[in-house]
mmCIF file with all atom_site columns, C-alpha atoms in Angstrom:
data_model
loop_
_atom_site.group_PDB
_atom_site.id
_atom_site.type_symbol
_atom_site.label_atom_id
_atom_site.label_alt_id
_atom_site.label_comp_id
_atom_site.label_asym_id
_atom_site.label_entity_id
_atom_site.label_seq_id
_atom_site.pdbx_PDB_ins_code
_atom_site.Cartn_x
_atom_site.Cartn_y
_atom_site.Cartn_z
_atom_site.occupancy
_atom_site.B_iso_or_equiv
_atom_site.pdbx_formal_charge
_atom_site.auth_seq_id
_atom_site.auth_comp_id
_atom_site.auth_asym_id
_atom_site.auth_atom_id
_atom_site.pdbx_PDB_model_num
ATOM 1  C CA . MET A 1 1  ? 95.738  110.120 76.138  1.00 86.00 ? 2  MET A CA 1
ATOM 2  C CA . ALA A 1 2  ? 92.269  110.754 78.432  1.00 95.00 ? 3  ALA A CA 1
ATOM 3  C CA . ASN A 1 3  ? 91.616  113.194 81.165  1.00 95.00 ? 4  ASN A CA 1
ATOM 4  C CA . VAL A 1 4  ? 90.759  111.526 84.246  1.00 96.00 ? 5  VAL A CA 1
ATOM 5  C CA . SER A 1 5  ? 89.475  112.222 87.510  1.00 95.00 ? 6  SER A CA 1
ATOM 6  C CA . VAL A 1 6  ? 90.034  110.240 90.609  1.00 97.00 ? 7  VAL A CA 1
ATOM 7  C CA . ILE A 1 7  ? 87.809  110.813 93.580  1.00 96.00 ? 8  ILE A CA 1
ATOM 8  C CA . GLY A 1 8  ? 89.442  110.283 96.616  1.00 96.00 ? 9  GLY A CA 1
ATOM 9  C CA . ALA A 1 9  ? 92.607  111.104 97.689  1.00 97.00 ? 10 ALA A CA 1
ATOM 10 C CA . GLY A 1 10 ? 93.598  108.419 99.940  1.00 95.00 ? 11 GLY A CA 1
ATOM 11 C CA . SER A 1 11 ? 96.481  105.469 99.475  1.00 95.00 ? 12 SER A CA 1
ATOM 12 C CA . TRP A 1 12 ? 94.317  103.758 97.028  1.00 97.00 ? 13 TRP A CA 1
ATOM 13 C CA . GLY A 1 13 ? 93.289  106.983 95.213  1.00 97.00 ? 14 GLY A CA 1
ATOM 14 C CA . ILE A 1 14 ? 96.569  108.276 95.270  1.00 97.00 ? 15 ILE A CA 1
ATOM 15 C CA . ALA A 1 15 ? 98.180  105.023 93.559  1.00 96.00 ? 16 ALA A CA 1
ATOM 16 C CA . LEU A 1 16 ? 95.609  104.794 90.936  1.00 97.00 ? 17 LEU A CA 1
ATOM 17 C CA . ALA A 1 17 ? 96.383  108.807 89.902  1.00 97.00 ? 18 ALA A CA 1
ATOM 18 C CA . VAL A 1 18 ? 100.422 107.888 89.693  1.00 97.00 ? 19 VAL A CA 1
ATOM 19 C CA . ALA A 1 19 ? 99.470  104.641 87.728  1.00 97.00 ? 20 ALA A CA 1
ATOM 20 C CA . LEU A 1 20 ? 97.141  106.472 85.162  1.00 98.00 ? 21 LEU A CA 1
ATOM 21 C CA . GLN A 1 21 ? 99.677  109.479 85.059  1.00 97.00 ? 22 GLN A CA 1
ATOM 22 C CA . ASN A 1 22 ? 102.464 107.183 84.438  1.00 96.00 ? 23 ASN A CA 1
ATOM 23 C CA . ASN A 1 23 ? 100.370 105.766 81.465  1.00 97.00 ? 24 ASN A CA 1
ATOM 24 C CA . GLY A 1 24 ? 100.069 109.176 79.504  1.00 96.00 ? 25 GLY A CA 1
ATOM 25 C CA . HIS A 1 25 ? 96.738  110.203 81.465  1.00 97.00 ? 26 HIS A CA 1
ATOM 26 C CA . LYS A 1 26 ? 96.395  113.751 82.729  1.00 97.00 ? 27 LYS A CA 1
ATOM 27 C CA . VAL A 1 27 ? 94.947  113.470 86.348  1.00 97.00 ? 28 VAL A CA 1
ATOM 28 C CA . ASN A 1 28 ? 92.894  115.194 88.546  1.00 96.00 ? 29 ASN A CA 1
ATOM 29 C CA . VAL A 1 29 ? 92.237  113.922 92.096  1.00 97.00 ? 30 VAL A CA 1
ATOM 30 C CA . TRP A 1 30 ? 89.640  115.406 94.037  1.00 97.00 ? 31 TRP A CA 1
ATOM 31 C CA . SER A 1 31 ? 89.191  115.390 98.023  1.00 96.00 ? 32 SER A CA 1
ATOM 32 C CA . ILE A 1 32 ? 86.811  116.770 100.372 1.00 95.00 ? 33 ILE A CA 1
ATOM 33 C CA . ILE A 1 33 ? 89.390  117.217 103.011 1.00 96.00 ? 34 ILE A CA 1
ATOM 34 C CA . GLU A 1 34 ? 90.806  120.577 102.316 1.00 96.00 ? 35 GLU A CA 1
ATOM 35 C CA . ASP A 1 35 ? 94.096  120.153 104.211 1.00 96.00 ? 36 ASP A CA 1
ATOM 36 C CA . GLU A 1 36 ? 94.932  116.743 102.529 1.00 97.00 ? 37 GLU A CA 1
ATOM 37 C CA . ILE A 1 37 ? 94.709  118.710 99.040  1.00 97.00 ? 38 ILE A CA 1
ATOM 38 C CA . LYS A 1 38 ? 96.881  121.820 100.802 1.00 97.00 ? 39 LYS A CA 1
ATOM 39 C CA . MET A 1 39 ? 99.248  119.296 101.656 1.00 97.00 ? 40 MET A CA 1
ATOM 40 C CA . LEU A 1 40 ? 99.388  117.272 98.278  1.00 98.00 ? 41 LEU A CA 1
ATOM 41 C CA . ASN A 1 41 ? 100.069 120.556 96.494  1.00 97.00 ? 42 ASN A CA 1
ATOM 42 C CA . GLU A 1 42 ? 102.468 121.828 98.593  1.00 97.00 ? 43 GLU A CA 1
ATOM 43 C CA . LYS A 1 43 ? 104.385 118.830 99.276  1.00 97.00 ? 44 LYS A CA 1
ATOM 44 C CA . ARG A 1 44 ? 103.672 116.907 96.225  1.00 98.00 ? 45 ARG A CA 1
ATOM 45 C CA . GLU A 1 45 ? 103.176 113.635 98.226  1.00 96.00 ? 46 GLU A CA 1
ATOM 46 C CA . HIS A 1 46 ? 100.628 112.334 100.646 1.00 96.00 ? 47 HIS A CA 1
ATOM 47 C CA . LEU A 1 47 ? 103.152 112.425 103.745 1.00 96.00 ? 48 LEU A CA 1
ATOM 48 C CA . ASP A 1 48 ? 100.530 110.325 105.711 1.00 94.00 ? 49 ASP A CA 1
ATOM 49 C CA . LYS A 1 49 ? 99.311  107.436 103.360 1.00 94.00 ? 50 LYS A CA 1
ATOM 50 C CA . LEU A 1 50 ? 102.306 106.733 100.825 1.00 93.00 ? 51 LEU A CA 1
ATOM 51 C CA . PRO A 1 51 ? 105.235 109.039 102.685 1.00 95.00 ? 52 PRO A CA 1
ATOM 52 C CA . GLY A 1 52 ? 108.233 108.942 99.726  1.00 95.00 ? 53 GLY A CA 1
ATOM 53 C CA . VAL A 1 53 ? 106.326 108.721 96.607  1.00 94.00 ? 54 VAL A CA 1
ATOM 54 C CA . LYS A 1 54 ? 106.758 111.739 94.768  1.00 95.00 ? 55 LYS A CA 1
ATOM 55 C CA . LEU A 1 55 ? 103.679 112.986 92.574  1.00 97.00 ? 56 LEU A CA 1
ATOM 56 C CA . PRO A 1 56 ? 104.128 114.826 89.315  1.00 95.00 ? 57 PRO A CA 1
ATOM 57 C CA . ASP A 1 57 ? 104.028 118.291 89.336  1.00 95.00 ? 58 ASP A CA 1
ATOM 58 C CA . ASP A 1 58 ? 101.118 118.264 86.672  1.00 95.00 ? 59 ASP A CA 1
ATOM 59 C CA . MET A 1 59 ? 98.997  116.452 88.555  1.00 97.00 ? 60 MET A CA 1
ATOM 60 C CA . ILE A 1 60 ? 96.038  118.639 89.531  1.00 96.00 ? 61 ILE A CA 1
ATOM 61 C CA . PHE A 1 61 ? 94.686  118.205 93.285  1.00 97.00 ? 62 PHE A CA 1
ATOM 62 C CA . THR A 1 62 ? 91.200  119.730 94.522  1.00 96.00 ? 63 THR A CA 1
ATOM 63 C CA . THR A 1 63 ? 88.458  120.318 96.775  1.00 95.00 ? 64 THR A CA 1
ATOM 64 C CA . ASN A 1 64 ? 86.278  121.641 93.657  1.00 89.00 ? 65 ASN A CA 1
ATOM 65 C CA . LEU A 1 65 ? 84.564  119.358 91.461  1.00 76.00 ? 66 LEU A CA 1
ATOM 66 C CA . SER A 1 66 ? 83.835  121.715 88.854  1.00 72.00 ? 67 SER A CA 1
ATOM 67 C CA . GLU A 1 67 ? 87.364  122.171 88.017  1.00 60.00 ? 68 GLU A CA 1
ATOM 68 C CA . PRO A 1 68 ? 88.437  120.606 84.620  1.00 57.00 ? 69 PRO A CA 1
#
């Protein structure tokens, strides 16, 4: 399928990213908030916005807009 980037890692962005990933796309999620990206990478869930929703291991979370 496609490589997709989601700008924003809040509840809407994470829900959209999960839906896209579940439909076979490779998903990158970007946020300006470094602590949020650290949490997403370490816990594989958004503890504040969508607790209990486990995020795929191959989903990429970053603060760098130039990453693939």
